[in-house]
């Protein structure tokens, strides 16, 4: 199982860890999307919230499948999903969107509740297809 990452002459990254970096980009994109929705308010906040959920589950699930196909383990697949979901949850908690501030551990627990099933399913799909 290859878990090392190397950078080729062209600057491209090889190996399953590149999907961890891509998931970080998804997290940044979702936070920017949610920030725009929060700034505009009203229906834009609701629309960006649903769009963020679709992006988080769809894109990070696909990244978990690709990380598994590239030789990464189940922990990497879960981590690929966990990082952007945790970033989005903490963004909501810090700004107090939709609920009072329950604390950082609550956001991490919610992110784990999403990341473990999606990451494991992504790993299994990547291993069998």
XYZ file of N, CA and C in Angstrom:
387
model
N 0.851 -1.177 0.000
C 0.000 0.000 0.000
C 0.894 1.236 0.000
N 0.788 2.020 -1.036
C 1.629 3.213 -1.168
C 0.992 4.381 -0.430
N 1.732 4.927 0.526
C 1.229 6.102 1.235
C 2.173 7.278 1.097
N 3.267 7.089 0.382
C 4.211 8.191 0.223
C 3.771 9.081 -0.936
N 4.216 10.280 -0.876
C 3.896 11.243 -1.932
C 5.200 11.779 -2.490
N 5.290 11.830 -3.793
C 6.477 12.403 -4.419
C 6.026 13.450 -5.419
N 6.874 14.412 -5.635
C 6.566 15.464 -6.597
C 7.473 15.265 -7.799
N 6.848 15.121 -8.959
C 7.594 14.878 -10.186
C 8.255 16.136 -10.705
N 8.936 15.987 -11.824
C 9.644 17.124 -12.412
C 8.689 18.219 -12.862
N 7.494 17.857 -13.285
C 6.541 18.854 -13.738
C 5.782 19.516 -12.600
N 6.055 19.130 -11.358
C 5.377 19.720 -10.214
C 4.122 18.968 -9.812
N 3.770 17.927 -10.572
C 2.562 17.182 -10.229
C 2.855 16.244 -9.059
N 1.859 16.071 -8.215
C 2.009 15.226 -7.049
C 1.460 13.845 -7.368
N 2.178 12.831 -6.974
C 1.748 11.469 -7.230
C 1.443 10.786 -5.902
N 0.550 9.826 -5.933
C 0.236 9.058 -4.739
C -1.109 9.442 -4.152
N -1.570 8.656 -3.218
C -2.906 8.875 -2.666
C -3.041 10.126 -1.799
N -1.923 10.653 -1.295
C -2.019 11.830 -0.424
C -2.440 13.093 -1.171
N -2.348 13.070 -2.498
C -2.776 14.249 -3.258
C -4.271 14.502 -3.063
N -5.032 13.454 -2.782
C -6.465 13.615 -2.574
C -6.762 14.305 -1.247
N -5.835 14.196 -0.303
C -5.965 14.936 0.949
C -5.819 16.434 0.685
N -4.894 16.798 -0.174
C -4.728 18.209 -0.544
C -5.940 18.715 -1.329
N -6.461 17.886 -2.222
C -7.651 18.281 -2.973
C -8.853 18.480 -2.050
N -8.959 17.649 -1.020
C -10.080 17.811 -0.089
C -9.938 19.107 0.703
N -8.707 19.515 0.967
C -8.493 20.812 1.607
C -8.987 21.948 0.731
N -8.783 21.823 -0.572
C -9.311 22.811 -1.514
C -10.827 22.831 -1.535
N -11.437 21.658 -1.408
C -12.902 21.593 -1.329
C -13.386 22.318 -0.075
N -12.681 22.116 1.040
C -13.045 22.799 2.286
C -12.980 24.311 2.156
N -11.930 24.801 1.517
C -11.794 26.248 1.311
C -12.918 26.758 0.409
N -13.210 26.026 -0.660
C -14.292 26.433 -1.560
C -15.639 26.474 -0.878
N -15.905 25.506 -0.024
C -17.184 25.470 0.692
C -17.279 26.626 1.689
N -16.191 26.933 2.359
C -16.212 28.055 3.304
C -16.424 29.377 2.573
N -15.792 29.544 1.423
C -16.011 30.768 0.623
C -17.472 30.834 0.177
N -18.004 29.706 -0.289
C -19.407 29.657 -0.707
C -20.342 30.012 0.441
N -20.093 29.443 1.603
C -20.937 29.735 2.763
C -20.779 31.182 3.224
N -19.572 31.743 3.092
C -19.357 33.145 3.474
C -20.171 34.077 2.592
N -20.204 33.786 1.300
C -21.005 34.603 0.383
C -22.480 34.497 0.752
N -22.961 33.283 1.010
C -24.354 33.108 1.405
C -24.676 33.813 2.705
N -23.744 33.778 3.650
C -23.957 34.444 4.937
C -23.977 35.962 4.768
N -23.117 36.475 3.885
C -23.071 37.921 3.660
C -24.324 38.417 2.956
N -24.826 37.653 1.991
C -26.028 38.059 1.255
C -27.270 37.862 2.116
N -27.323 36.726 2.813
C -28.451 36.439 3.696
C -29.678 35.957 2.939
N -30.743 35.738 3.679
C -32.025 35.331 3.102
C -31.953 33.998 2.379
N -32.576 33.927 1.202
C -32.592 32.670 0.452
C -31.204 32.225 -0.006
N -30.280 33.167 -0.181
C -28.917 32.805 -0.599
C -28.236 31.960 0.468
N -28.505 32.244 1.741
C -27.920 31.454 2.823
C -28.442 30.021 2.778
N -29.732 29.862 2.553
C -30.316 28.526 2.462
C -29.783 27.784 1.233
N -29.716 28.463 0.107
C -29.218 27.837 -1.120
C -27.765 27.414 -0.979
N -26.916 28.287 -0.447
C -25.505 27.941 -0.300
C -25.306 26.849 0.742
N -26.180 26.780 1.739
C -26.080 25.708 2.730
C -26.334 24.352 2.089
N -27.376 24.266 1.277
C -27.677 23.001 0.604
C -26.620 22.668 -0.440
N -26.145 23.669 -1.152
C -25.100 23.438 -2.137
C -23.818 22.955 -1.461
N -23.522 23.499 -0.294
C -22.341 23.069 0.452
C -22.460 21.606 0.866
N -23.644 21.174 1.287
C -23.841 19.780 1.682
C -23.634 18.860 0.477
N -24.190 19.232 -0.664
C -24.038 18.419 -1.872
C -22.567 18.344 -2.277
N -21.876 19.482 -2.240
C -20.457 19.483 -2.592
C -19.634 18.655 -1.617
N -19.923 18.824 -0.326
C -19.147 18.088 0.667
C -19.320 16.585 0.511
N -20.554 16.135 0.423
C -20.777 14.693 0.338
C -20.385 14.125 -1.015
N -20.745 14.824 -2.090
C -20.451 14.309 -3.427
C -18.983 14.347 -3.777
N -18.379 15.503 -3.624
C -16.989 15.667 -4.053
C -16.034 14.933 -3.114
N -16.241 15.049 -1.809
C -15.320 14.350 -0.903
C -15.528 12.840 -0.963
N -16.747 12.387 -1.224
C -16.973 10.955 -1.418
C -16.220 10.449 -2.636
N -16.261 11.221 -3.714
C -15.519 10.847 -4.926
C -14.011 10.881 -4.671
N -13.549 11.853 -3.904
C -12.122 11.905 -3.573
C -11.710 10.709 -2.719
N -12.592 10.262 -1.830
C -12.297 9.074 -1.013
C -12.185 7.834 -1.890
N -13.051 7.728 -2.897
C -12.971 6.604 -3.836
C -11.647 6.648 -4.593
N -11.270 7.820 -5.080
C -10.031 7.951 -5.851
C -8.798 7.694 -4.982
N -8.840 8.135 -3.707
C -7.718 7.866 -2.803
C -7.580 6.371 -2.563
N -8.693 5.682 -2.455
C -8.668 4.235 -2.275
C -8.119 3.539 -3.515
N -8.540 3.982 -4.684
C -8.049 3.393 -5.932
C -6.550 3.648 -6.113
N -6.050 4.759 -5.577
C -4.631 5.091 -5.710
C -3.768 4.346 -4.687
N -4.379 3.522 -3.860
C -3.610 2.723 -2.917
C -3.656 3.208 -1.483
N -4.462 4.206 -1.186
C -4.583 4.697 0.172
C -5.438 3.767 1.016
N -5.303 3.859 2.313
C -6.059 3.021 3.230
C -7.386 3.641 3.611
N -8.099 2.923 4.443
C -9.416 3.388 4.868
C -9.299 4.658 5.716
N -8.240 4.768 6.499
C -8.056 5.968 7.321
C -7.862 7.206 6.445
N -7.130 7.063 5.364
C -6.946 8.197 4.438
C -8.275 8.580 3.799
N -9.080 7.601 3.426
C -10.381 7.901 2.825
C -11.279 8.640 3.806
N -11.254 8.237 5.072
C -12.056 8.931 6.091
C -11.505 10.334 6.312
N -10.193 10.482 6.341
C -9.581 11.795 6.556
C -9.864 12.752 5.403
N -9.906 12.219 4.180
C -10.227 13.032 3.004
C -11.618 13.634 3.142
N -12.539 12.906 3.733
C -13.897 13.414 3.934
C -13.962 14.286 5.184
N -13.223 13.917 6.229
C -13.325 14.607 7.515
C -12.859 16.061 7.461
N -11.741 16.326 6.803
C -11.172 17.678 6.847
C -12.109 18.764 6.325
N -12.683 18.638 5.123
C -13.571 19.710 4.678
C -14.874 19.781 5.467
N -15.395 18.635 5.903
C -16.637 18.649 6.687
C -16.386 19.313 8.037
N -15.263 19.002 8.662
C -14.932 19.632 9.945
C -14.730 21.138 9.780
N -14.073 21.544 8.704
C -13.868 22.979 8.468
C -15.198 23.697 8.299
N -16.121 23.083 7.569
C -17.425 23.707 7.363
C -18.224 23.760 8.656
N -18.182 22.708 9.438
C -18.908 22.672 10.718
C -18.350 23.718 11.665
N -17.026 23.836 11.745
C -16.426 24.817 12.648
C -16.727 26.236 12.180
N -16.779 26.448 10.873
C -17.154 27.750 10.336
C -18.554 28.123 10.820
N -19.482 27.169 10.733
C -20.846 27.423 11.211
C -20.885 27.691 12.702
N -20.121 26.930 13.471
C -20.152 27.076 14.925
C -19.540 28.400 15.347
N -18.435 28.797 14.719
C -17.790 30.059 15.080
C -18.712 31.240 14.791
N -19.409 31.190 13.645
C -20.315 32.290 13.311
C -21.679 32.157 13.974
N -21.954 31.002 14.569
C -23.238 30.805 15.237
C -24.404 30.724 14.270
N -24.176 30.132 13.101
C -25.240 30.035 12.102
C -26.170 28.887 12.463
N -27.419 29.206 12.695
C -28.444 28.184 12.871
C -28.550 27.598 14.258
N -27.590 27.831 15.114
C -27.660 27.264 16.455
C -26.711 28.035 17.364
N -26.926 27.947 18.674
C -25.971 28.585 19.582
C -24.617 27.869 19.510
N -23.597 28.510 19.991
C -22.246 27.960 19.905
C -22.078 26.816 20.908
N -22.138 25.550 20.429
C -22.025 24.419 21.339
C -20.584 24.014 21.635
N -19.633 24.529 20.894
C -18.235 24.211 21.139
C -17.596 23.455 19.995
N -16.281 23.417 20.032
C -15.499 22.822 18.958
C -15.676 21.308 18.911
N -15.765 20.668 20.060
C -15.901 19.204 20.076
C -17.207 18.750 19.443
N -18.239 19.558 19.580
C -19.515 19.234 18.937
C -19.361 19.231 17.418
N -18.660 20.212 16.885
C -18.419 20.268 15.446
C -17.570 19.100 14.967
N -16.572 18.726 15.758
C -15.732 17.580 15.388
C -16.540 16.281 15.428
N -17.429 16.150 16.413
C -18.264 14.948 16.495
C -19.222 14.862 15.312
N -19.807 15.992 14.931
C -20.672 15.995 13.753
C -19.897 15.645 12.489
N -18.694 16.179 12.372
C -17.875 15.886 11.202
C -17.495 14.405 11.152
N -17.195 13.813 12.292
C -16.894 12.377 12.330
C -18.112 11.542 11.981
N -19.281 11.991 12.439
C -20.512 11.255 12.136
C -20.789 11.226 10.636
N -20.323 12.211 9.915
C -20.482 12.238 8.457
C -19.304 11.546 7.775
N -18.094 11.820 8.246
C -16.890 11.366 7.555
C -16.682 9.860 7.619
N -17.011 9.241 8.735
C -16.735 7.810 8.853
C -17.567 6.995 7.861
N -18.906 7.150 7.817
C -19.637 6.338 6.837
C -19.304 6.681 5.384
N -19.164 7.967 5.074
C -18.867 8.358 3.690
C -17.465 7.897 3.305
N -16.490 8.052 4.186
C -15.125 7.632 3.897
C -14.988 6.127 3.757
N -15.639 5.372 4.645
C -15.575 3.909 4.561
C -16.274 3.420 3.298
N -17.417 3.999 2.989
C -18.112 3.619 1.764
C -17.277 3.963 0.533
N -16.649 5.128 0.530
C -15.759 5.503 -0.564
C -14.590 4.541 -0.692
N -14.032 4.130 0.441
C -12.924 3.172 0.412
C -13.390 1.839 -0.183
N -14.541 1.349 0.271
C -15.046 0.071 -0.223
C -15.361 0.132 -1.722
N -15.956 1.225 -2.162
C -16.249 1.378 -3.586
C -14.957 1.409 -4.392
N -13.975 2.134 -3.906
C -12.694 2.212 -4.599
C -11.972 0.882 -4.674
N -12.138 0.043 -3.671
C -11.474 -1.257 -3.663
C -12.150 -2.269 -4.571
N -13.451 -2.127 -4.776
C -14.200 -3.147 -5.523
C -14.512 -2.753 -6.969
N -14.324 -1.477 -7.319
C -14.615 -1.080 -8.708
C -13.429 -0.439 -9.342
